[in-house]
Amino acid sequence: AKQAPQNVIGAAYMQRSLALTAVVCARTSRALLQRPAPLRPSVRMASTTTLYDPTPFYAAAQPPETKDFCMQQTMVRVKDPETSLKFYIETLGFQLVMFRDFPQWGFSVYFVAHGLTGPVPADEDARWDFCMRTPGCIELTWNHGSEKSDGAVYNTGNADATGTKDGEAVKGGFGHLGITVPDVYEACERFKKLGCTFTKTPNSGGMKGLAFVKDPDGYLIEVLPQGPMITKPLDCDGVAAEGGDGYKDNSKA
């Protein structure tokens, strides 16, 4: 049999290879188009840190059984009730809503709050009902006799060694309480004049326009604006808006 020239054989081989490649590409394209799109991850990325995405909870329906529930209180233990009540009422502007003494168990509780919907009732039972319907109370708990102790009594949760057996600071779960004010800078000027202890003035640290003060037991109180997070050139300590150290994690020593 007569053999075909080499160049003809090469051309035919090339045509066949191209045809097979085209078939494979077409099949691959169809498979990719038919394959379901990958699920979007439920996290957002910031730098190299994986962040949890809570946005679906914005649309979450409230269980009907909870429609009348109220976030009524956060409790902190205090060493001296008079000192603490003066701070929360005279410095931070809270109002006493209710108190109860339990001498048989050796403690007393004092509920303070902002934004009361009316005067505190004179009747004790009515006062209880009023308090239990007031959102955002702080329950200051005094264990009788703690005022006689030397130094700090309770661990504040923020790199605090109080109460630890080995004297080492612990990374507690509690962080701070918080209030909002019309003007953070003006509020902090007043707090400074009243002798408050700051762990962060408005312009210090990496986050500008907010502050932290300590209550008499050392618990942190965050001070935030009721509007936009603005900055002013100087704060109550004379720190410039472009000054201050970076962000500080209060849970770490």
Tab-separated table of C-alpha atoms in Angstrom:
chain	number	residue	atom	x	y	z
A	1	ALA	CA	0.000	0.000	0.000
A	2	LYS	CA	1.131	3.463	-0.792
A	3	GLN	CA	2.088	5.490	2.345
A	4	ALA	CA	0.896	9.096	2.844
A	5	PRO	CA	3.554	11.777	3.045
A	6	GLN	CA	4.767	12.618	6.572
A	7	ASN	CA	3.461	16.185	6.436
A	8	VAL	CA	-0.064	14.952	5.612
A	9	ILE	CA	-0.004	12.521	8.544
A	10	GLY	CA	1.138	15.325	10.909
A	11	ALA	CA	-1.608	17.650	9.736
A	12	ALA	CA	-4.280	14.994	10.238
A	13	TYR	CA	-2.983	14.225	13.744
A	14	MET	CA	-3.070	17.895	14.659
A	15	GLN	CA	-6.644	18.264	13.420
A	16	ARG	CA	-7.731	15.231	15.445
A	17	SER	CA	-6.032	16.566	18.600
A	18	LEU	CA	-7.707	19.945	18.226
A	19	ALA	CA	-11.080	18.281	17.715
A	20	LEU	CA	-10.658	16.161	20.876
A	21	THR	CA	-9.553	19.232	22.849
A	22	ALA	CA	-12.632	21.122	21.691
A	23	VAL	CA	-14.902	18.264	22.809
A	24	VAL	CA	-13.243	18.077	26.229
A	25	CYS	CA	-13.504	21.853	26.711
A	26	ALA	CA	-17.165	21.861	25.715
A	27	ARG	CA	-17.991	19.050	28.135
A	28	THR	CA	-16.047	20.763	30.913
A	29	SER	CA	-17.848	24.058	30.304
A	30	ARG	CA	-21.247	22.352	30.433
A	31	ALA	CA	-20.302	20.585	33.661
A	32	LEU	CA	-19.189	23.846	35.260
A	33	LEU	CA	-22.384	25.594	34.217
A	34	GLN	CA	-24.534	22.765	35.589
A	35	ARG	CA	-22.637	22.497	38.877
A	36	PRO	CA	-24.355	24.314	41.801
A	37	ALA	CA	-22.691	27.538	42.884
A	38	PRO	CA	-20.645	27.151	46.075
A	39	LEU	CA	-22.320	28.292	49.266
A	40	ARG	CA	-21.206	31.705	50.500
A	41	PRO	CA	-19.381	31.365	53.812
A	42	SER	CA	-21.151	32.747	56.867
A	43	VAL	CA	-18.087	34.774	57.811
A	44	ARG	CA	-16.600	38.050	56.674
A	45	MET	CA	-12.879	38.498	56.258
A	46	ALA	CA	-10.904	41.331	57.803
A	47	SER	CA	-7.199	41.076	57.223
A	48	THR	CA	-6.367	37.447	58.128
A	49	THR	CA	-8.984	37.176	60.875
A	50	THR	CA	-12.191	35.246	60.278
A	51	LEU	CA	-15.157	37.183	61.634
A	52	TYR	CA	-18.565	35.784	62.482
A	53	ASP	CA	-21.451	37.269	60.467
A	54	PRO	CA	-24.457	37.936	62.766
A	55	THR	CA	-26.547	39.853	60.203
A	56	PRO	CA	-29.181	37.089	59.754
A	57	PHE	CA	-30.287	37.786	63.333
A	58	TYR	CA	-31.525	41.247	62.293
A	59	ALA	CA	-34.443	39.520	60.598
A	60	ALA	CA	-34.924	36.831	63.231
A	61	ALA	CA	-38.469	36.697	64.585
A	62	GLN	CA	-38.862	37.172	68.325
A	63	PRO	CA	-40.481	34.141	69.951
A	64	PRO	CA	-44.006	35.307	70.835
A	65	GLU	CA	-43.615	33.912	74.335
A	66	THR	CA	-40.883	36.511	75.014
A	67	LYS	CA	-42.691	39.656	73.799
A	68	ASP	CA	-43.023	41.062	77.326
A	69	PHE	CA	-39.542	40.094	78.532
A	70	CYS	CA	-37.332	42.913	79.829
A	71	MET	CA	-33.531	43.158	80.117
A	72	GLN	CA	-33.925	44.468	83.644
A	73	GLN	CA	-30.602	44.293	85.462
A	74	THR	CA	-26.883	43.647	85.627
A	75	MET	CA	-25.573	42.882	89.097
A	76	VAL	CA	-22.170	43.873	90.482
A	77	ARG	CA	-20.956	43.439	94.046
A	78	VAL	CA	-19.749	46.554	95.828
A	79	LYS	CA	-17.593	46.991	98.898
A	80	ASP	CA	-19.275	50.070	100.413
A	81	PRO	CA	-22.903	50.888	99.488
A	82	GLU	CA	-22.733	54.561	100.476
A	83	THR	CA	-19.632	55.206	98.382
A	84	SER	CA	-21.059	53.366	95.393
A	85	LEU	CA	-24.494	54.990	95.572
A	86	LYS	CA	-22.917	58.447	95.733
A	87	PHE	CA	-20.870	57.664	92.632
A	88	TYR	CA	-23.700	56.215	90.555
A	89	ILE	CA	-26.278	58.811	91.609
A	90	GLU	CA	-24.265	62.010	92.089
A	91	THR	CA	-21.556	61.435	89.470
A	92	LEU	CA	-23.270	59.355	86.775
A	93	GLY	CA	-26.810	60.625	87.321
A	94	PHE	CA	-28.595	57.359	88.071
A	95	GLN	CA	-31.678	57.295	90.301
A	96	LEU	CA	-32.365	54.871	93.124
A	97	VAL	CA	-35.330	52.771	92.033
A	98	MET	CA	-35.564	50.279	94.882
A	99	PHE	CA	-33.531	48.663	97.644
A	100	ARG	CA	-34.027	45.608	99.803
A	101	ASP	CA	-32.171	44.454	102.926
A	102	PHE	CA	-31.776	40.778	103.702
A	103	PRO	CA	-30.115	40.698	107.150
A	104	GLN	CA	-30.955	37.019	107.573
A	105	TRP	CA	-28.646	36.291	104.637
A	106	GLY	CA	-26.179	39.113	105.210
A	107	PHE	CA	-26.631	41.226	102.087
A	108	SER	CA	-28.538	44.190	100.662
A	109	VAL	CA	-29.355	45.170	97.070
A	110	TYR	CA	-29.806	48.617	95.519
A	111	PHE	CA	-31.286	49.068	92.042
A	112	VAL	CA	-30.294	52.227	90.151
A	113	ALA	CA	-31.293	53.281	86.644
A	114	HIS	CA	-31.422	56.073	84.081
A	115	GLY	CA	-34.479	57.281	82.183
A	116	LEU	CA	-37.267	56.402	84.585
A	117	THR	CA	-40.751	56.616	83.077
A	118	GLY	CA	-42.179	58.323	86.172
A	119	PRO	CA	-41.602	58.975	89.863
A	120	VAL	CA	-40.561	56.085	92.054
A	121	PRO	CA	-43.685	54.859	93.909
A	122	ALA	CA	-43.845	55.364	97.667
A	123	ASP	CA	-45.588	52.048	98.276
A	124	GLU	CA	-43.118	49.192	98.667
A	125	ASP	CA	-45.044	46.670	96.553
A	126	ALA	CA	-45.667	49.247	93.823
A	127	ARG	CA	-41.974	50.151	93.933
A	128	TRP	CA	-41.055	46.506	93.360
A	129	ASP	CA	-43.385	46.283	90.339
A	130	PHE	CA	-42.009	49.567	88.971
A	131	CYS	CA	-38.429	48.361	89.359
A	132	MET	CA	-39.060	44.998	87.701
A	133	ARG	CA	-40.441	46.813	84.638
A	134	THR	CA	-37.555	49.306	84.409
A	135	PRO	CA	-35.022	48.181	81.792
A	136	GLY	CA	-31.288	48.572	82.201
A	137	CYS	CA	-31.005	48.699	85.988
A	138	ILE	CA	-27.736	48.103	87.775
A	139	GLU	CA	-28.146	46.020	90.908
A	140	LEU	CA	-25.476	47.003	93.415
A	141	THR	CA	-25.091	44.158	95.911
A	142	TRP	CA	-23.505	44.778	99.286
A	143	ASN	CA	-22.382	41.790	101.332
A	144	HIS	CA	-22.549	43.045	104.909
A	145	GLY	CA	-19.139	43.613	106.459
A	146	SER	CA	-17.221	43.952	103.190
A	147	GLU	CA	-16.835	47.693	103.832
A	148	LYS	CA	-14.477	46.844	106.704
A	149	SER	CA	-12.015	45.036	104.428
A	150	ASP	CA	-8.711	46.605	103.439
A	151	GLY	CA	-8.137	47.278	99.771
A	152	ALA	CA	-10.118	45.948	96.851
A	153	VAL	CA	-12.603	43.171	97.568
A	154	TYR	CA	-13.976	42.103	94.157
A	155	ASN	CA	-12.323	41.110	90.907
A	156	THR	CA	-13.341	43.447	88.078
A	157	GLY	CA	-12.665	40.901	85.333
A	158	ASN	CA	-10.098	43.043	83.529
A	159	ALA	CA	-6.619	41.587	84.070
A	160	ASP	CA	-7.279	41.784	87.805
A	161	ALA	CA	-5.485	39.751	90.473
A	162	THR	CA	-8.012	40.549	93.230
A	163	GLY	CA	-9.223	37.351	94.892
A	164	THR	CA	-6.885	34.997	93.044
A	165	LYS	CA	-5.009	32.423	95.125
A	166	ASP	CA	-1.721	32.769	93.278
A	167	GLY	CA	-1.777	36.562	92.965
A	168	GLU	CA	-1.753	36.349	89.185
A	169	ALA	CA	-4.127	38.496	87.118
A	170	VAL	CA	-6.977	36.615	85.470
A	171	LYS	CA	-8.650	37.219	82.123
A	172	GLY	CA	-12.233	37.463	83.338
A	173	GLY	CA	-15.379	37.430	81.264
A	174	PHE	CA	-16.813	40.691	82.613
A	175	GLY	CA	-15.681	43.786	80.745
A	176	HIS	CA	-17.557	46.952	81.654
A	177	LEU	CA	-20.833	48.768	82.165
A	178	GLY	CA	-21.687	51.614	79.814
A	179	ILE	CA	-23.554	54.899	79.646
A	180	THR	CA	-24.245	57.273	76.750
A	181	VAL	CA	-24.084	61.053	77.037
A	182	PRO	CA	-24.853	64.007	74.729
A	183	ASP	CA	-21.198	65.099	74.671
A	184	VAL	CA	-18.397	62.747	75.781
A	185	TYR	CA	-15.810	65.526	76.061
A	186	GLU	CA	-18.014	67.744	78.259
A	187	ALA	CA	-19.025	64.780	80.440
A	188	CYS	CA	-15.376	63.845	80.942
A	189	GLU	CA	-14.435	67.412	81.901
A	190	ARG	CA	-17.039	67.129	84.668
A	191	PHE	CA	-15.872	63.647	85.693
A	192	LYS	CA	-12.303	64.905	85.970
A	193	LYS	CA	-13.384	67.808	88.211
A	194	LEU	CA	-15.243	65.311	90.400
A	195	GLY	CA	-12.069	63.267	90.828
A	196	CYS	CA	-12.927	60.245	88.687
A	197	THR	CA	-10.200	57.819	87.724
A	198	PHE	CA	-9.831	57.380	83.962
A	199	THR	CA	-8.362	54.375	82.224
A	200	LYS	CA	-8.987	56.080	78.883
A	201	THR	CA	-9.773	59.722	78.132
A	202	PRO	CA	-11.608	60.550	74.872
A	203	ASN	CA	-8.493	61.159	72.764
A	204	SER	CA	-6.207	58.518	74.252
A	205	GLY	CA	-5.948	55.055	72.763
A	206	GLY	CA	-6.747	53.992	69.240
A	207	MET	CA	-10.523	54.542	69.427
A	208	LYS	CA	-11.275	58.253	69.665
A	209	GLY	CA	-14.367	59.929	71.087
A	210	LEU	CA	-15.116	57.492	73.920
A	211	ALA	CA	-13.812	57.127	77.462
A	212	PHE	CA	-13.556	54.731	80.400
A	213	VAL	CA	-13.794	55.707	84.063
A	214	LYS	CA	-13.627	53.505	87.138
A	215	ASP	CA	-16.325	53.204	89.767
A	216	PRO	CA	-15.279	52.999	93.467
A	217	ASP	CA	-14.705	49.237	93.208
A	218	GLY	CA	-12.691	49.503	90.002
A	219	TYR	CA	-15.396	48.362	87.576
A	220	LEU	CA	-15.011	50.090	84.217
A	221	ILE	CA	-17.737	52.426	82.955
A	222	GLU	CA	-17.627	53.136	79.225
A	223	VAL	CA	-18.779	56.609	78.176
A	224	LEU	CA	-20.170	56.766	74.632
A	225	PRO	CA	-21.893	59.527	72.627
A	226	GLN	CA	-25.629	59.493	71.910
A	227	GLY	CA	-24.886	60.620	68.373
A	228	PRO	CA	-21.978	60.366	65.918
A	229	MET	CA	-18.545	59.409	67.225
A	230	ILE	CA	-16.904	62.831	66.982
A	231	THR	CA	-13.530	64.047	68.192
A	232	LYS	CA	-12.384	67.376	69.600
A	233	PRO	CA	-8.843	68.791	69.409
A	234	LEU	CA	-8.091	68.281	73.118
A	235	ASP	CA	-9.685	66.150	75.819
A	236	CYS	CA	-9.919	66.609	79.595
A	237	ASP	CA	-6.320	65.419	80.048
A	238	GLY	CA	-4.973	67.643	77.290
A	239	VAL	CA	-4.436	64.727	74.902
A	240	ALA	CA	-4.625	65.805	71.270
A	241	ALA	CA	-7.021	64.039	68.909
A	242	GLU	CA	-4.114	62.730	66.828
A	243	GLY	CA	-2.253	61.586	69.957
A	244	GLY	CA	-2.613	58.763	72.410
A	245	ASP	CA	-1.450	55.175	72.332
A	246	GLY	CA	-3.004	52.386	70.267
A	247	TYR	CA	-5.920	50.142	71.212
A	248	LYS	CA	-5.598	48.403	74.578
A	249	ASP	CA	-7.332	45.138	75.445
A	250	ASN	CA	-8.509	45.642	79.050
A	251	SER	CA	-8.720	41.902	79.622
A	252	LYS	CA	-4.927	41.640	79.346
A	253	ALA	CA	-2.396	42.847	81.872
